[in-house]
Tab-separated table of C-alpha atoms and ligand atoms in Angstrom:
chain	number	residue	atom	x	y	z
S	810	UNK	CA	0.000	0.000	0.000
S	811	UNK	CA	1.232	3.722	-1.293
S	812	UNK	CA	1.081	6.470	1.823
S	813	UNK	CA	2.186	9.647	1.751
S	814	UNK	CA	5.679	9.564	4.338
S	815	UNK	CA	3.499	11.607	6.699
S	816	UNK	CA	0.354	9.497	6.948
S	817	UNK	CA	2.524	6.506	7.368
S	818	UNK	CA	4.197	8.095	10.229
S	819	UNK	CA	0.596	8.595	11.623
S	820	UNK	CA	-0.225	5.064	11.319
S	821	UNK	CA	3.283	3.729	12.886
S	822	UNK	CA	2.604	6.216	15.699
S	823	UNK	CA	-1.509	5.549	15.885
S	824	UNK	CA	-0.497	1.332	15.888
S	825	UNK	CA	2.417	1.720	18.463
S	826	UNK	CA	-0.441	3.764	20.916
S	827	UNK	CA	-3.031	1.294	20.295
S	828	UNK	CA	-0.763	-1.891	21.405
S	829	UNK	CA	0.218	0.264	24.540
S	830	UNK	CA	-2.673	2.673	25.918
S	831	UNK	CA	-5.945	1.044	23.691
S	832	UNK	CA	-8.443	-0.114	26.286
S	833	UNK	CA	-7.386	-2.878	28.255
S	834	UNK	CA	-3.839	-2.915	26.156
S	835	UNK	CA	-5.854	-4.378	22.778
S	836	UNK	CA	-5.406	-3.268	19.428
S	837	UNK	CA	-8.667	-1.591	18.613
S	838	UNK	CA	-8.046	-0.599	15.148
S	839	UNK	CA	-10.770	-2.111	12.512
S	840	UNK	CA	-10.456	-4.878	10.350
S	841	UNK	CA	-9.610	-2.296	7.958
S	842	UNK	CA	-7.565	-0.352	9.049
S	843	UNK	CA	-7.309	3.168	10.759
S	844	UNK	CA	-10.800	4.974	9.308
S	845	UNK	CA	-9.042	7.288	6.147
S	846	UNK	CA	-8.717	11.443	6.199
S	847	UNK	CA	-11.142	12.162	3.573
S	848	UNK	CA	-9.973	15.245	1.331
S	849	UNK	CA	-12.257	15.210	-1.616
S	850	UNK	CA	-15.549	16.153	0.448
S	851	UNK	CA	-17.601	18.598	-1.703
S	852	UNK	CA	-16.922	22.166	0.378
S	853	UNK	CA	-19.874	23.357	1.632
S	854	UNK	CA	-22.470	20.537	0.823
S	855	UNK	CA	-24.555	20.769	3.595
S	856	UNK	CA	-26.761	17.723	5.052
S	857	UNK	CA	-29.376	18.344	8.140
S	858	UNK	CA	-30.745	16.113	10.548
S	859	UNK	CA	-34.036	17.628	11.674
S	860	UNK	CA	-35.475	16.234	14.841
S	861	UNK	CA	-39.161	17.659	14.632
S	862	UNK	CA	-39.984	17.547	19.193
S	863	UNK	CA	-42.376	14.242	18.349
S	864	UNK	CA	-39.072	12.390	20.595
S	865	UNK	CA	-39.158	15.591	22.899
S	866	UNK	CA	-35.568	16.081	21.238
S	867	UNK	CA	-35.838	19.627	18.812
S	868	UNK	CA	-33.230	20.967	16.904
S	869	UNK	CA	-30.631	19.822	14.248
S	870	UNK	CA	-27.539	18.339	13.769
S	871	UNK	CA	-25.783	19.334	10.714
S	872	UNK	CA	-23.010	17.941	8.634
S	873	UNK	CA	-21.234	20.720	6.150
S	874	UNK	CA	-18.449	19.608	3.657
S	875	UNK	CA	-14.841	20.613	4.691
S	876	UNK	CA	-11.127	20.306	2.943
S	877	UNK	CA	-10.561	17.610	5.563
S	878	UNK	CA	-14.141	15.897	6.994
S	879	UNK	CA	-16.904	17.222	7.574
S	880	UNK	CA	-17.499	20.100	10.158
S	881	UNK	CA	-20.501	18.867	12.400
S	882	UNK	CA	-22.962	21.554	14.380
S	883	UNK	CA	-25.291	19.604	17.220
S	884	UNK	CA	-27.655	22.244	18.374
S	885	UNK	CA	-30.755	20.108	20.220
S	886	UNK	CA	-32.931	20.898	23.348
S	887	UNK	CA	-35.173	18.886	25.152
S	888	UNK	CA	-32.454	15.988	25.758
S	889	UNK	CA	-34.616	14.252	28.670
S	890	UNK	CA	-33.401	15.597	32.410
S	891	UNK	CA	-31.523	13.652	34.264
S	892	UNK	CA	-30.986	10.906	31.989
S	893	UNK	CA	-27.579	12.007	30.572
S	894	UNK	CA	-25.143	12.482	29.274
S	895	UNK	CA	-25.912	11.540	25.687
S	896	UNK	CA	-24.141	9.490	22.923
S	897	UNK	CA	-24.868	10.405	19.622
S	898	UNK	CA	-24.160	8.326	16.381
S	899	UNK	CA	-24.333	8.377	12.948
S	900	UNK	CA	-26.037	4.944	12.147
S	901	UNK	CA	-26.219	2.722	9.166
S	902	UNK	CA	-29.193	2.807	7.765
S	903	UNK	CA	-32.073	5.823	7.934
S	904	UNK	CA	-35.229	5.821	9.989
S	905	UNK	CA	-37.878	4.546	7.571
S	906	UNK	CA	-41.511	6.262	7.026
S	907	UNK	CA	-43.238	5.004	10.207
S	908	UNK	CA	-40.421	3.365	11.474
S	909	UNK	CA	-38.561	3.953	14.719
S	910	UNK	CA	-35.365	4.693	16.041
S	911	UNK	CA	-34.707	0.670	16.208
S	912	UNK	CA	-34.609	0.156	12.561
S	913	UNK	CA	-31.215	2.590	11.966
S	914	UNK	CA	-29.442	-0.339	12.219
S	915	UNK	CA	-25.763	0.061	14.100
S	916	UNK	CA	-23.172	2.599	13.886
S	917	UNK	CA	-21.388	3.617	10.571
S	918	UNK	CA	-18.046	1.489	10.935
S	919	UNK	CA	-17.111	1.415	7.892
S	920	UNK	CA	-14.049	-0.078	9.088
S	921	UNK	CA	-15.257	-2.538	10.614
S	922	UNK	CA	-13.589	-2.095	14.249
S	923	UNK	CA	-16.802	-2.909	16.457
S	924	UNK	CA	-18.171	-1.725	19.830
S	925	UNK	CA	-15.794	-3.024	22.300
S	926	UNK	CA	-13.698	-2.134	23.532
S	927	UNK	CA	-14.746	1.547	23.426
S	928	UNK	CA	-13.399	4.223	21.307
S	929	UNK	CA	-10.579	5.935	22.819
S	930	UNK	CA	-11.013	9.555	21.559
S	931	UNK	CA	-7.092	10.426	21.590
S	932	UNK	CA	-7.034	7.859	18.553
S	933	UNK	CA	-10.046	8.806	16.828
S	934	UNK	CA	-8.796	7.024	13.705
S	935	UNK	CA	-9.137	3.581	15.600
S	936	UNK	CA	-12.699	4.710	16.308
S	937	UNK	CA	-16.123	3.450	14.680
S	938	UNK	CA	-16.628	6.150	11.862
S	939	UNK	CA	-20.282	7.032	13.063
S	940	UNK	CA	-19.160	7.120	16.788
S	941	UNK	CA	-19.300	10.611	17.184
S	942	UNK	CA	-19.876	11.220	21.083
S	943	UNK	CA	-16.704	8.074	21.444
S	944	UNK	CA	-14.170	10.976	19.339
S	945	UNK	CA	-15.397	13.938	20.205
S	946	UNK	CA	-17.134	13.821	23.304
S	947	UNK	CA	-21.263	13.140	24.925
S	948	UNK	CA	-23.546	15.848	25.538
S	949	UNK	CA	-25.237	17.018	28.322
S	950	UNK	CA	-29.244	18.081	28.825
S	951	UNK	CA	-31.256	19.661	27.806
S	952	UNK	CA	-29.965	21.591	25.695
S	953	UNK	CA	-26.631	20.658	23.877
S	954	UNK	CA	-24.669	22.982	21.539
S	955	UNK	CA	-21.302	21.283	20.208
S	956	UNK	CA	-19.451	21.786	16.909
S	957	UNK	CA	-16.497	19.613	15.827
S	958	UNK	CA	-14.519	18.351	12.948
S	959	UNK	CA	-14.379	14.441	12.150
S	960	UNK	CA	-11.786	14.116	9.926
S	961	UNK	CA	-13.382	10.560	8.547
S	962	UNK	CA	-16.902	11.277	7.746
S	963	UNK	CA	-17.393	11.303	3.442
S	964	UNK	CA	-20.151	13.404	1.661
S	965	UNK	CA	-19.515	11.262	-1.532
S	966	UNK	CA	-21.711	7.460	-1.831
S	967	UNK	CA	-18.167	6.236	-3.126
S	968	UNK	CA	-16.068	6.930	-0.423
S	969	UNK	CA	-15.416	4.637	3.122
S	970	UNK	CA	-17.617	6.712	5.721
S	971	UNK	CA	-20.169	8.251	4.166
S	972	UNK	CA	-22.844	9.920	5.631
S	973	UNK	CA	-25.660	10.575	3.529
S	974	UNK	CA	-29.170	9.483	3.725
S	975	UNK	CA	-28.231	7.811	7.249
S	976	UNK	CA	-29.546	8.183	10.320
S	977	UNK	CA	-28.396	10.323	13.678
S	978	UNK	CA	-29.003	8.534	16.866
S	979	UNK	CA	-29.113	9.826	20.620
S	980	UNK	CA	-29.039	7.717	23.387
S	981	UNK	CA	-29.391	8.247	26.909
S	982	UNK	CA	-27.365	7.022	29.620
S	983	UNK	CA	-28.888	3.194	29.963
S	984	UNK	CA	-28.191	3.445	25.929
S	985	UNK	CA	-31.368	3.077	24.832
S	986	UNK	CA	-32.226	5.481	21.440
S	987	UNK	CA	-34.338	8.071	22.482
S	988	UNK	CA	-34.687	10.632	19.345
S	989	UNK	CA	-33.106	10.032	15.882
S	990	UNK	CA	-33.347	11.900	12.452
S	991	UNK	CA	-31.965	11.447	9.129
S	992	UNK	CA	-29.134	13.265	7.092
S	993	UNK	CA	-31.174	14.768	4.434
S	994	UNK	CA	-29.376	16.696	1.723
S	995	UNK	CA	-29.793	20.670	1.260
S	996	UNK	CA	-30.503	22.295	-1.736
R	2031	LIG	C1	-14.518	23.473	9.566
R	2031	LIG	O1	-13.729	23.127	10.669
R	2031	LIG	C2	-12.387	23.546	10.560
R	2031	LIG	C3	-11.622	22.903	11.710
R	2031	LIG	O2	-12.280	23.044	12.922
R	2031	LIG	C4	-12.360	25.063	10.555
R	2031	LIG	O3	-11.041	25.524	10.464
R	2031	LIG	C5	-13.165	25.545	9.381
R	2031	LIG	O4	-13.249	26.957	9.371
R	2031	LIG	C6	-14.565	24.973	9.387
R	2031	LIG	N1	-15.242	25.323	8.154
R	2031	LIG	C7	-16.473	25.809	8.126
R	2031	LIG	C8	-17.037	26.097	6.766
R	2031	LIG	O5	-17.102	26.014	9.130
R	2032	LIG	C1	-27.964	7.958	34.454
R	2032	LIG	O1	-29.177	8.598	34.716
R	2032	LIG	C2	-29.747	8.272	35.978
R	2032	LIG	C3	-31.089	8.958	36.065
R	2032	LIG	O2	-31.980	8.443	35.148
R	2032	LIG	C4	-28.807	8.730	37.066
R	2032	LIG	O3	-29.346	8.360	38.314
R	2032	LIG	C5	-27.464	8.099	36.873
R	2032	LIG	O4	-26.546	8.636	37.790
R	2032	LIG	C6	-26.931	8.345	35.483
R	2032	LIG	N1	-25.715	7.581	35.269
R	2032	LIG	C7	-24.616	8.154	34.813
R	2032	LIG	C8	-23.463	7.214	34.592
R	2032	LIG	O5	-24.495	9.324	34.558
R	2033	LIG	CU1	-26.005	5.053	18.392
């Protein structure tokens, strides 16, 4: 496999850390491989999750194309009172008409790394794609404003880690999916 000098250097360093300091001293880097920087985003494409208040969660989380990623914006209220803090996901597959927040499916991992042990957010490249909250941190209730950068998250059906026409996913603290929306594209 071709890598640039520098990215190799990243995925000596990101390997070395994984055998030493992953959870419980495993290797938790996918099948895969590390999840890929993704450079060739479209700049500006913009994708919304709308969560409507029918979950009790209101507000958006929005996915805009960047150089490197995707920049994220989580701006929600209502997240339920006492019950956090609050993962959030991108999962696999989006909520159908009439369907429910069990029928997303499990997280983007397009890498193929798995749940367990849990991401360690230093090495977010060893991370489940869709395991936002894991890289860049849960939010608190009831209202939650974060904005973030995940270097891994594609805009383009081709790519490892896209995004589109998938689901977002909160869950309280037992887990359980309380309020989910789908990526839908902007105009
Ligand atoms: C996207 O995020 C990067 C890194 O945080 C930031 O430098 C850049 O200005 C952001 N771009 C937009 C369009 O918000
Ligand atoms: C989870 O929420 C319950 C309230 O529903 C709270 O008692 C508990 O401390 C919370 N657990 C964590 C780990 O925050
Ligand atoms: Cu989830």
């Amino acid at each position: 496999m071709q890598l640039l000098p520098f990215l190799g250097l990243i995925g000596a360093a990101s390997l070395a850390a994984a055998q030493t300091s992953g959870g419980n001293g495993t290797v938790v880097t996918g099948k895969m491989g590390d999840a890929r920087i993704v450079k060739n985003n479209p700049v500006g494409e913009t994708w919304v999750a709308t969560f409507d208040g029918s979950q009790g969660v209101k507000g958006t989380v929005t996915a805009v194309g960047w150089s490197i990623g995707v920049n994220y914006t989580v701006a929600v209220t209502g997240l339920p009172e006492g019950k956090g803090p609050f993962n959030f996901h991108v999962h696999l597959k989006a909520v159908p008409a009439g369907g429910t927040c069990a029928d997303t499916g499990a997280h983007l991992d397009s890498f193929v790394r798995g749940q367990d042990p849990p991401c360690t957010a230093s090495m977010p490249q060893t991370c489940e794609v869709g395991d936002l909250s894991g890289k860049y941190g849960k939010v608190d209730g009831p209202t939650a404003t974060k904005t973030f950068n995940d270097p891994y998250s594609a805009l383009d059906k081709i790519m490892l880690g896209y995004i589109g026409e998938r689901a977002i996913v909160f869950h309280d603290n037992t887990s359980a999916r309380i309020a989910c929306a789908n990526l839908v594209k902007q105009k």
